[in-house]
Amino acid sequence: MAVPVLVVLALAACGKPGADEGTTSSGDGPIRFAIADAQSGQLSSLGAWELKGAKLAVEEFNAAGGVDGRTVELTVFDTQGDPTTGTSIAQKVSSGGFTAMLGTAESAVTQAMNPILRQARIPSITSGQSPAIAALGSPFQFYNGPTSVTYDETLAEHLVDDQGFKTFAMVTNNGGYGAGEHDAFLAALKDRGITPTDDKVVTVDQKDFSSILTSIRSKKPDVLFIGAEEVEAGLIAKQARELGVESVFAGAAPLATPVYIETAGEKNAEGTIVSTPYLSNEETDASKAFAEAYQKAYGEEAEMHGAKAYDGAQIFLAALKSTGGEGGQKLADAIRATQHQGLLGDFTYDEQGVGIHQTKIGEITAGQLTAVS
Amino acid sequence: MQVHIQTLIGGLSLGAIYALVALGFSLVYRTMGLVNFAHGQVVMIGAFTASTFYMTTRLPFWLAIVTACLVTGLLGLVIERVLRPLEGRDFDLMLIGTIGFGVMLEALAVIIWGATGRAVPSPITTQPLDIGGIRIRTYSLVVLAVAAAATIALVLFLQRTRLGAAMQAVAMDPEAATAVGIHVGRSNAIAFAIGAGLAALAGGLAGPLLYVNATLGGTIGIKGFAAAILGGFGNVQGAILGGLGIGILDAFAAGQFEGYSELVVFVVFAVLIMIVPTGIFGERTVNRA
């Protein structure tokens, strides 16, 4: 007798995806947020940082009283950086009574999860940066950082317009992130009348780059643009220097991380030019406070991905407060209306869900990212 | 031409790693007729263990690898001991058991070392050799030399020692071997231990070339498995040739087909296996299924 009752209760609790017009968080209990990121696999460093940043924001929010005394509860899902796993998690999130989703850090996984979350009317904020995410046109999808177009336009402006570099080679991977970087940087170069000497695409699991790097070395480009995630970007940089490529390395956020520097080796990473919205923990009073809280909570130095997730979670939480805990369309509208002074800059959302529209230029010097004046 | 030679060298250095992985697969198969699907994860455990002894306890790199070989050797003994009751009874369950061990080892690695992984600094800091514009990493030469030495040592062990001869006898006919007083279980245990030790050797050497994390075993394991099949599953020399072959094929496919290289590698591999189903050396020593 108990089993059919439980089944009926479970079905009633799940509801039909998309059936709920407004809220999935009515009542007095905790408001549930999902955080979906790679907690295992090659991209798990991103997931670990994201989780720490988001948790910090939620803990501070709960300590400050939450939404009329209701706290926000985080449930962690491991996407393994895999789009297929991501879609399965999206189903769980859409039927699990979650009000919002934080993540993912991988563009391809975000793209895979997007249609399911859109149908379930669950707002989500991604740390991915591929313009393809915005192109999906979901009113429930937001970015917590700039898109590749912003990163790479700023980078090209610095490299070509300011520094006067003339010849470029590109290595990007065929994943969601790499494809976005490829299109964005190539477009920025073409706008300046530059055609790259080499435009090479690698796979996301590739380990040996001898062939393409030898070809690039023979052209002696001024700059080698690397559009791949942290570990792969580090391996490309390391092998490029070992094979005698003397070009300046340049790229977006992954090249600003400790994982890139460690994988490439400090000597090989020296001089890498990075386009990033977050240069250092010492930049502003807000970033200093964030870094201090992060250090206290986790015993380690904060970095950009943690800051991105912290910003994203804060935006969601502020919007949640303004809706009185309601999710769905009301929450999405509240997020779009949010103006937030965050660690990455001033967030003002456009129709595509993009809140940050500029980056800064940094350079790796002695294993540290420093601002380029 | 320079691009081709450089590609070949790049392919050889990773191919030597695949070859060592294939050696471990082949040795267990040769002795027990069992494909150890946990082998890739043992490679990963070996890589993490070696990197821990090298980076955390500051042991010299080579000593760290030897220590890792001992640790994974013990792990191999544990896996064999758990699977032993199924030997000769339920072969399919043994296969599933190895897959289960692989999943457990990956989860264990995340618990012990975390999910993030680590970059292992190269133990050899000398500049790459430059021969007519061709750059050869000194460490790659070391990897090739170690792979060659491990193969020679394994062949000598199997062909020149009583224990090796006993393992060969078990591989050919376990019942006859038992009748003449050879302990089949012990023979299998030694095969597992040596296979796992070779896995740690491969993983430890791969660390400075790649990046050590919990999924390393999946990446290297699948190529090592393909290498073992290409060389002729169960054949020691075949494992080496297969490993180098897959490494070189991988490197050239990456240069020619870029983002489609993985697809091309496995299509070529499938075609080769269709032409020569038993691999280059065509040996099928054991089939106890």
XYZ file of C-alpha atoms in Angstrom:
662
model
C 0.000 0.000 0.000
C 2.817 2.366 0.868
C 4.532 1.971 -2.499
C 1.674 3.325 -4.709
C 1.219 6.235 -2.298
C 4.909 7.070 -2.550
C 4.788 6.861 -6.351
C 1.813 9.233 -6.502
C 3.552 11.657 -4.138
C 6.767 11.484 -6.146
C 4.930 12.138 -9.418
C 3.053 15.037 -7.871
C 6.329 16.478 -6.567
C 8.069 16.167 -9.926
C 5.419 17.857 -12.052
C 5.577 18.170 -15.789
C 8.574 20.081 -17.171
C 7.459 23.435 -18.420
C 4.112 23.208 -16.716
C 5.082 25.599 -13.943
C 4.741 29.192 -15.093
C 6.292 30.880 -12.157
C 7.791 29.218 -9.214
C 9.336 25.999 -8.123
C 10.137 27.249 -4.672
C 6.915 28.100 -2.964
C 6.584 27.207 0.690
C 8.700 27.767 3.719
C 11.490 25.279 3.180
C 14.905 25.951 1.719
C 15.130 27.265 -1.829
C 17.063 24.771 -3.887
C 19.789 25.773 -6.325
C 21.627 23.199 -8.428
C 25.291 23.621 -9.214
C 26.388 21.576 -12.211
C 30.052 21.428 -13.117
C 32.844 18.972 -13.778
C 33.840 17.617 -10.370
C 35.896 14.862 -12.011
C 37.845 14.613 -15.234
C 40.259 16.889 -17.045
C 38.110 19.993 -16.529
C 37.461 19.346 -12.853
C 39.750 22.152 -11.717
C 37.177 24.554 -13.190
C 34.369 22.733 -11.394
C 36.222 22.805 -8.082
C 36.825 26.571 -8.339
C 33.246 27.249 -9.430
C 31.845 25.285 -6.518
C 33.994 27.130 -4.008
C 33.016 30.559 -5.366
C 29.302 29.751 -5.511
C 29.282 28.143 -2.053
C 30.916 31.195 -0.551
C 28.234 33.497 -1.987
C 25.403 31.212 -0.828
C 26.844 30.874 2.683
C 27.167 34.657 2.993
C 23.594 35.064 1.684
C 22.194 32.538 4.143
C 24.134 34.075 7.021
C 22.559 37.431 6.127
C 19.054 35.972 6.496
C 18.366 34.481 3.058
C 14.963 35.319 1.541
C 12.668 36.276 4.412
C 14.397 33.741 6.609
C 14.413 30.999 3.967
C 17.875 29.735 3.155
C 19.262 28.673 -0.193
C 20.440 25.070 -0.425
C 23.050 24.003 -2.996
C 22.992 20.539 -4.569
C 26.108 19.590 -6.515
C 25.957 17.589 -9.771
C 29.090 16.268 -11.507
C 28.865 16.804 -15.279
C 32.340 15.296 -15.756
C 32.731 17.986 -18.432
C 30.666 15.737 -20.692
C 27.635 17.049 -22.632
C 25.828 13.691 -22.494
C 26.188 13.524 -18.724
C 25.080 17.174 -18.718
C 21.770 16.389 -20.442
C 21.058 13.641 -17.940
C 21.744 16.101 -15.107
C 19.536 18.721 -16.781
C 16.657 16.211 -16.603
C 17.298 15.720 -12.885
C 17.464 19.473 -12.297
C 14.281 20.116 -14.282
C 12.305 17.505 -12.370
C 13.950 17.923 -8.996
C 12.307 21.075 -7.705
C 15.267 23.367 -8.303
C 14.721 27.119 -8.633
C 17.931 27.929 -10.503
C 21.120 26.336 -11.772
C 24.658 27.637 -11.422
C 27.079 26.343 -14.066
C 28.411 24.912 -16.110
C 31.933 26.107 -16.767
C 32.069 24.275 -20.106
C 30.363 25.821 -23.119
C 29.553 22.498 -24.788
C 27.893 21.137 -21.641
C 25.928 24.353 -21.172
C 24.703 24.125 -24.765
C 23.634 20.515 -24.246
C 21.716 21.310 -21.052
C 20.134 24.514 -22.353
C 16.990 23.203 -24.145
C 15.930 21.054 -21.186
C 16.341 23.871 -18.652
C 14.615 26.301 -21.000
C 11.616 24.003 -21.299
C 11.502 23.649 -17.513
C 11.795 27.477 -17.201
C 14.762 27.222 -14.854
C 17.146 30.195 -15.069
C 20.810 29.201 -15.264
C 24.055 31.129 -15.347
C 27.052 29.739 -17.178
C 30.759 30.351 -16.884
C 31.122 29.176 -20.471
C 31.947 31.897 -22.940
C 31.029 30.563 -26.357
C 28.736 32.923 -28.314
C 26.901 29.753 -29.419
C 25.219 29.686 -25.987
C 23.618 33.096 -26.559
C 22.702 32.050 -30.094
C 20.412 29.392 -28.620
C 18.125 32.294 -27.674
C 16.912 31.054 -24.300
C 15.467 33.793 -22.080
C 16.487 31.674 -19.063
C 20.200 31.501 -19.944
C 22.717 34.017 -18.585
C 26.499 34.369 -18.614
C 28.516 35.327 -15.546
C 31.356 36.665 -17.663
C 32.018 38.005 -21.146
C 31.630 35.942 -24.332
C 34.571 34.926 -26.511
C 33.728 37.831 -28.823
C 34.526 40.315 -26.040
C 37.624 38.421 -24.872
C 39.083 38.110 -28.343
C 38.149 41.543 -29.657
C 39.952 43.092 -26.664
C 42.889 40.745 -27.206
C 43.158 41.532 -30.927
C 42.884 45.239 -30.190
C 45.834 44.983 -27.793
C 47.979 42.727 -29.951
C 47.391 44.340 -33.343
C 46.333 47.935 -32.688
C 48.456 48.649 -29.597
C 51.436 46.306 -29.864
C 51.691 46.219 -33.660
C 52.048 42.449 -34.044
C 51.504 41.527 -37.666
C 51.609 37.749 -38.097
C 49.447 35.304 -36.187
C 49.010 31.541 -35.970
C 46.009 29.939 -34.291
C 45.539 26.619 -32.482
C 42.041 25.943 -31.200
C 40.298 22.749 -30.185
C 37.120 21.326 -31.648
C 35.172 21.466 -28.359
C 32.481 24.045 -27.603
C 34.940 26.472 -25.998
C 37.621 26.102 -28.672
C 35.153 26.488 -31.542
C 33.855 29.733 -30.022
C 37.398 31.038 -29.556
C 38.285 30.091 -33.127
C 35.428 32.012 -34.685
C 35.756 35.029 -32.394
C 39.529 35.544 -32.753
C 39.508 34.822 -36.492
C 36.758 37.432 -36.948
C 38.721 39.958 -34.871
C 41.821 39.362 -37.026
C 39.863 39.581 -40.287
C 38.354 42.889 -39.179
C 41.944 44.119 -39.058
C 42.815 42.683 -42.451
C 44.935 39.844 -41.067
C 44.829 36.236 -42.226
C 46.589 33.813 -39.861
C 49.643 31.991 -41.164
C 48.251 28.782 -39.653
C 44.735 28.022 -38.439
C 45.006 24.586 -36.810
C 42.269 22.676 -35.046
C 43.118 19.950 -32.517
C 40.885 17.502 -30.685
C 40.040 18.034 -27.016
C 41.916 14.863 -25.979
C 45.003 15.396 -28.139
C 48.353 15.019 -26.374
C 50.970 15.443 -29.082
C 51.062 18.602 -31.175
C 54.412 18.080 -32.967
C 52.976 18.143 -36.454
C 51.022 21.382 -36.254
C 53.631 23.142 -34.123
C 56.419 22.300 -36.568
C 54.338 23.799 -39.354
C 53.718 26.906 -37.236
C 57.410 27.197 -36.315
C 58.402 27.296 -39.986
C 56.181 30.389 -40.541
C 57.646 32.226 -37.515
C 54.457 34.097 -36.557
C 54.712 36.958 -34.077
C 51.877 35.529 -31.976
C 50.509 32.031 -31.370
C 46.863 32.258 -30.286
C 45.822 29.267 -28.153
C 42.089 28.598 -27.848
C 41.852 25.542 -25.607
C 41.096 24.740 -21.982
C 43.733 24.971 -19.219
C 45.523 21.613 -19.447
C 45.537 21.381 -23.222
C 46.613 25.014 -23.576
C 49.480 24.289 -21.158
C 50.575 21.220 -23.127
C 50.491 23.187 -26.397
C 52.599 25.981 -24.893
C 55.065 23.505 -23.375
C 55.528 21.534 -26.583
C 55.696 24.700 -28.686
C 58.676 26.003 -26.707
C 60.352 22.565 -26.737
C 59.994 22.452 -30.513
C 61.491 25.923 -30.873
C 58.397 28.071 -31.461
C 59.427 31.561 -30.303
C 56.108 33.364 -30.843
C 54.321 35.204 -28.057
C 51.485 33.071 -26.651
C 48.097 34.707 -26.309
C 44.585 33.639 -25.419
C 41.628 34.089 -23.111
C 40.780 33.106 -19.541
C 42.249 29.543 -19.408
C 45.728 30.991 -19.948
C 45.364 33.084 -16.801
C 45.041 30.049 -14.525
C 47.618 28.301 -12.316
C 46.826 25.018 -14.130
C 47.990 26.518 -17.449
C 51.173 27.880 -15.867
C 51.963 24.589 -14.075
C 51.268 22.444 -17.134
C 53.279 24.641 -19.493
C 56.001 25.234 -16.901
C 56.654 28.686 -15.507
C 59.481 29.349 -17.972
C 57.397 28.389 -21.007
C 54.368 30.373 -19.824
C 56.448 33.521 -19.311
C 55.176 36.435 -21.385
C 51.814 34.867 -22.229
C 49.306 37.636 -22.965
C 45.820 37.039 -21.625
C 42.470 38.696 -22.089
C 40.552 38.381 -18.828
C 37.936 40.258 -16.822
C 39.712 39.368 -13.536
C 43.359 40.257 -13.223
C 44.171 39.790 -9.578
C 42.894 39.513 -6.033
C 44.554 42.828 -5.234
C 42.764 44.893 -7.852
C 39.893 46.357 -5.811
C 38.618 46.370 -2.230
C 35.893 43.919 -3.294
C 38.387 41.452 -4.789
C 40.601 41.769 -1.679
C 37.621 40.985 0.575
C 36.597 38.085 -1.658
C 40.129 36.662 -1.671
C 40.337 36.968 2.108
C 37.018 35.152 2.609
C 38.049 32.494 0.070
C 41.373 31.969 1.829
C 39.619 31.682 5.170
C 37.041 29.210 3.861
C 39.283 26.977 1.735
C 42.857 27.748 2.736
C 43.879 28.614 -0.785
C 44.298 31.581 -3.084
C 41.236 32.715 -5.017
C 41.337 32.932 -8.822
C 39.114 34.037 -11.684
C 36.738 31.055 -11.961
C 35.883 31.222 -8.276
C 35.297 34.953 -8.666
C 33.069 34.385 -11.716
C 30.944 31.848 -9.880
C 30.791 34.137 -6.835
C 29.535 36.993 -9.028
C 27.035 34.737 -10.797
C 25.667 33.351 -7.551
C 25.386 36.843 -6.050
C 23.407 38.064 -9.078
C 21.045 35.095 -8.821
C 20.626 35.536 -5.086
C 19.940 39.271 -5.342
C 17.344 38.587 -8.043
C 15.828 35.820 -5.937
C 15.465 38.213 -3.048
C 13.662 40.690 -5.288
C 11.149 38.027 -6.384
C 10.598 36.956 -2.783
C 11.916 33.495 -3.549
C 9.992 32.892 -6.762
C 11.742 31.259 -9.702
C 10.774 30.761 -13.351
C 10.009 33.733 -15.575
C 9.929 36.190 -12.654
C 13.455 35.229 -11.611
C 14.719 35.429 -15.205
C 13.211 38.917 -15.560
C 14.727 39.983 -12.236
C 18.165 38.766 -13.298
C 17.886 40.638 -16.594
C 17.036 43.793 -14.663
C 19.950 43.363 -12.242
C 22.786 45.852 -12.246
C 25.577 44.458 -10.151
C 29.008 45.750 -9.304
C 30.889 42.480 -9.244
C 34.441 41.226 -9.050
C 34.607 40.913 -12.830
C 33.164 44.355 -13.482
C 29.787 46.060 -13.702
C 27.099 43.638 -14.825
C 24.337 44.980 -17.066
C 22.434 42.267 -18.872
C 21.428 42.516 -22.508
C 18.757 40.511 -24.310
C 21.241 37.717 -24.991
C 21.958 37.197 -21.296
C 25.438 38.723 -21.449
C 26.260 40.906 -18.438
C 29.929 41.831 -18.851
C 31.014 43.571 -22.033
C 34.704 44.247 -21.534
C 37.905 42.522 -20.434
C 41.391 43.590 -19.390
C 44.794 42.570 -20.670
C 47.267 40.770 -18.432
C 50.668 39.183 -18.899
C 52.232 36.235 -17.115
C 55.423 37.332 -15.455
C 57.389 35.019 -13.145
C 54.413 32.711 -12.832
C 51.960 35.483 -11.918
C 49.359 37.339 -13.947
C 50.047 41.063 -13.930
C 48.189 43.935 -15.517
C 49.518 45.355 -18.768
C 49.453 49.103 -18.623
C 59.968 16.774 -44.808
C 60.962 18.425 -41.549
C 57.312 18.400 -40.465
C 57.052 14.663 -41.191
C 60.195 13.786 -39.238
C 59.149 15.947 -36.311
C 55.704 14.349 -36.379
C 57.300 10.906 -36.393
C 59.401 11.758 -33.333
C 56.378 13.129 -31.477
C 54.436 9.983 -32.331
C 57.252 7.711 -31.172
C 57.510 9.239 -27.708
C 53.806 8.845 -26.945
C 53.843 5.533 -28.813
C 56.422 4.221 -26.335
C 53.963 4.972 -23.517
C 51.165 3.187 -25.389
C 53.548 0.274 -25.938
C 54.206 -0.099 -22.213
C 50.459 -0.024 -21.544
C 49.928 -2.630 -24.272
C 52.650 -4.816 -22.698
C 50.663 -4.980 -19.454
C 47.451 -5.834 -21.295
C 49.243 -8.516 -23.300
C 51.014 -10.141 -20.378
C 47.804 -10.725 -18.413
C 46.000 -11.901 -21.535
C 48.886 -14.181 -22.470
C 48.837 -15.834 -19.073
C 45.154 -15.857 -18.160
C 43.305 -15.252 -21.408
C 41.717 -12.285 -19.651
C 41.498 -8.690 -20.847
C 42.092 -6.631 -17.732
C 39.833 -3.633 -18.329
C 41.107 -2.025 -15.118
C 44.590 -1.770 -16.632
C 44.153 1.859 -17.785
C 43.107 2.865 -14.275
C 46.126 1.037 -12.831
C 48.239 3.184 -15.188
C 46.570 6.252 -13.689
C 47.139 5.045 -10.102
C 50.777 4.427 -11.032
C 51.078 7.939 -12.452
C 49.575 9.514 -9.328
C 51.705 7.363 -7.004
C 54.926 8.140 -8.873
C 54.104 11.848 -8.952
C 53.372 11.812 -5.210
C 56.694 10.203 -4.331
C 58.497 12.502 -6.776
C 56.808 15.806 -5.965
C 55.658 15.449 -2.371
C 58.155 13.168 -0.671
C 60.910 14.409 -3.001
C 62.239 10.991 -3.972
C 64.403 10.992 -7.120
C 62.165 10.503 -10.200
C 63.429 7.017 -11.049
C 63.106 5.828 -7.454
C 59.571 7.268 -7.355
C 58.662 5.209 -10.415
C 60.160 2.029 -8.936
C 58.181 2.633 -5.733
C 55.019 3.200 -7.765
C 55.680 -0.084 -9.631
C 55.816 -1.896 -6.276
C 52.591 -0.245 -5.093
C 50.691 -1.116 -8.270
C 52.258 -4.578 -8.270
C 50.585 -5.144 -4.900
C 47.382 -3.721 -6.349
C 47.643 -6.248 -9.185
C 47.966 -9.050 -6.632
C 44.821 -7.824 -4.866
C 42.833 -7.702 -8.128
C 43.967 -11.221 -9.066
C 43.169 -12.562 -5.592
C 39.637 -11.177 -5.738
C 39.063 -12.581 -9.224
C 40.729 -15.960 -8.517
C 37.591 -17.796 -7.303
C 36.048 -17.114 -10.722
C 39.018 -18.526 -12.661
C 37.789 -21.367 -14.859
C 34.195 -20.875 -13.698
C 32.731 -17.637 -14.928
C 34.878 -15.823 -17.446
C 32.315 -13.101 -18.202
C 32.057 -12.232 -14.531
C 35.845 -11.935 -14.396
C 35.726 -9.419 -17.254
C 32.981 -7.434 -15.530
C 35.026 -7.648 -12.334
C 37.969 -5.924 -14.021
C 35.636 -3.177 -15.295
C 34.324 -2.763 -11.741
C 37.860 -2.484 -10.417
C 38.550 0.232 -12.996
C 35.556 2.285 -11.840
C 36.545 1.826 -8.188
C 40.156 2.839 -8.827
C 39.076 6.042 -10.588
C 36.783 6.939 -7.681
C 39.552 6.069 -5.222
C 41.978 8.345 -7.056
C 39.544 11.271 -6.786
C 39.182 10.622 -3.038
C 42.943 10.382 -2.440
C 44.367 12.934 -4.868
C 41.349 15.081 -5.703
C 39.770 15.642 -9.089
C 41.987 18.479 -10.238
C 45.147 16.612 -11.166
C 48.720 17.818 -11.340
C 51.444 18.791 -13.768
C 54.628 16.784 -13.210
C 57.905 18.587 -13.890
C 60.345 16.784 -16.178
C 63.255 15.130 -14.353
C 65.540 16.030 -17.261
C 66.055 19.736 -17.675
C 68.495 19.705 -20.573
C 67.420 21.534 -23.707
C 65.975 19.465 -26.579
C 68.542 18.229 -29.103
C 68.506 20.174 -32.356
C 69.548 18.105 -35.356
C 69.132 20.053 -38.583
C 66.109 21.867 -37.240
C 64.525 18.674 -35.866
C 63.988 19.048 -32.120
C 64.183 15.928 -30.001
C 63.215 16.149 -26.343
C 65.823 14.386 -24.240
C 63.093 13.010 -22.009
C 61.414 11.379 -25.028
C 64.645 9.499 -25.739
C 64.655 8.275 -22.153
C 61.054 7.078 -22.475
C 61.940 5.160 -25.643
C 65.009 3.617 -23.987
C 63.022 2.563 -20.914
C 60.284 1.009 -23.067
C 62.914 -0.951 -25.010
C 64.645 -2.085 -21.802
C 61.329 -3.169 -20.247
C 60.492 -5.229 -23.329
C 63.874 -6.943 -23.352
C 63.622 -7.670 -19.632
C 60.137 -9.116 -20.046
C 61.132 -11.304 -22.993
C 64.175 -12.575 -21.076
C 62.028 -13.257 -18.017
C 59.457 -15.226 -19.997
C 62.002 -17.165 -22.065
C 64.995 -17.611 -19.783
C 63.643 -18.097 -16.286
C 61.879 -21.086 -14.744
C 59.106 -18.877 -13.467
C 58.623 -17.346 -16.907
C 58.595 -20.796 -18.504
C 56.019 -21.931 -15.941
C 53.826 -18.935 -16.805
C 54.110 -19.803 -20.505
C 53.110 -23.373 -19.685
C 50.060 -22.160 -17.756
C 49.165 -19.976 -20.724
C 49.287 -22.912 -23.126
C 47.523 -25.541 -21.001
C 46.599 -24.756 -17.398
C 45.427 -28.278 -16.636
C 48.608 -29.882 -17.916
C 50.644 -27.270 -16.045
C 48.787 -28.116 -12.840
C 49.446 -31.820 -13.439
C 53.211 -31.225 -13.500
C 53.062 -29.242 -10.261
C 52.819 -25.638 -11.486
C 50.621 -23.451 -9.315
C 48.251 -21.747 -11.775
C 46.958 -19.207 -9.250
C 50.485 -18.103 -8.382
C 51.376 -17.832 -12.054
C 48.340 -15.648 -12.692
C 49.138 -13.515 -9.649
C 52.676 -12.902 -10.925
C 51.295 -11.961 -14.356
C 48.910 -9.473 -12.760
C 51.647 -8.018 -10.550
C 54.096 -7.591 -13.426
C 51.346 -6.172 -15.654
C 50.413 -3.657 -12.962
C 54.080 -2.787 -12.445
C 54.394 -2.080 -16.175
C 51.299 0.100 -15.901
C 52.989 2.201 -13.210
C 56.077 2.447 -15.394
C 53.929 3.759 -18.261
C 51.972 6.113 -16.001
C 55.045 7.395 -14.195
C 56.842 8.103 -17.484
C 53.733 9.729 -18.981
C 53.453 12.243 -16.107
C 56.037 14.768 -17.339
C 54.782 14.418 -20.940
C 51.091 14.879 -20.137
C 49.069 15.874 -17.071
C 48.142 13.436 -14.322
C 44.479 13.284 -13.355
C 41.851 10.657 -12.620
C 40.848 10.247 -16.271
C 44.394 9.676 -17.531
C 43.769 5.927 -17.546
C 40.855 6.224 -19.942
C 42.837 8.295 -22.427
C 45.983 6.174 -22.408
C 44.226 2.885 -21.708
C 42.110 2.897 -24.870
C 45.153 3.621 -27.063
C 47.195 0.979 -25.229
C 44.402 -1.534 -25.706
C 44.223 -0.723 -29.417
C 48.020 -1.080 -29.578
C 47.886 -4.531 -27.984
C 45.259 -5.667 -30.509
C 47.163 -4.169 -33.429
C 50.374 -5.932 -32.385
C 48.623 -9.254 -31.788
C 47.010 -9.597 -28.370
C 49.235 -11.591 -26.051
C 52.397 -11.017 -28.061
C 55.107 -9.073 -26.232
C 56.973 -7.784 -29.270
C 53.647 -7.078 -30.940
C 52.665 -4.817 -28.060
C 55.728 -2.675 -28.686
C 55.161 -2.487 -32.432
C 51.451 -1.848 -31.929
C 52.148 0.930 -29.408
C 54.607 2.700 -31.648
C 52.252 2.182 -34.600
C 49.283 3.741 -32.813
C 51.477 6.614 -31.581
C 52.745 7.388 -35.071
C 49.295 6.984 -36.648
C 47.880 9.307 -33.995
C 50.536 11.957 -34.634
C 50.188 11.940 -38.437
C 46.381 11.910 -38.263
C 46.545 14.958 -35.982
C 48.650 16.794 -38.575
C 46.590 15.822 -41.604
C 43.042 15.616 -40.293
C 43.225 17.983 -37.294
C 39.868 17.932 -35.456
C 38.900 14.609 -37.064
C 42.122 12.836 -36.123
C 40.622 10.557 -33.438
C 38.014 9.384 -35.911
C 40.657 8.715 -38.550
C 42.898 6.806 -36.105
C 40.140 4.408 -35.141
C 38.835 4.019 -38.707
C 42.348 3.095 -39.871
C 42.696 0.800 -36.852
C 39.376 -0.905 -37.690
C 40.411 -1.395 -41.318
C 43.780 -2.846 -40.280
C 42.086 -5.256 -37.899
C 39.639 -6.295 -40.614
C 42.588 -7.097 -42.888
C 44.658 -8.812 -40.157
C 42.161 -9.875 -37.462
C 44.793 -11.341 -35.150
C 47.113 -8.334 -35.330
C 50.616 -7.967 -36.767
C 52.110 -11.003 -35.020
C 48.932 -13.023 -35.298
C 49.358 -14.842 -32.016
C 46.428 -16.175 -30.017
C 48.188 -18.017 -27.236
C 45.243 -18.272 -24.926
C 41.539 -18.622 -25.319
C 39.910 -19.906 -22.170
C 36.570 -18.293 -22.814
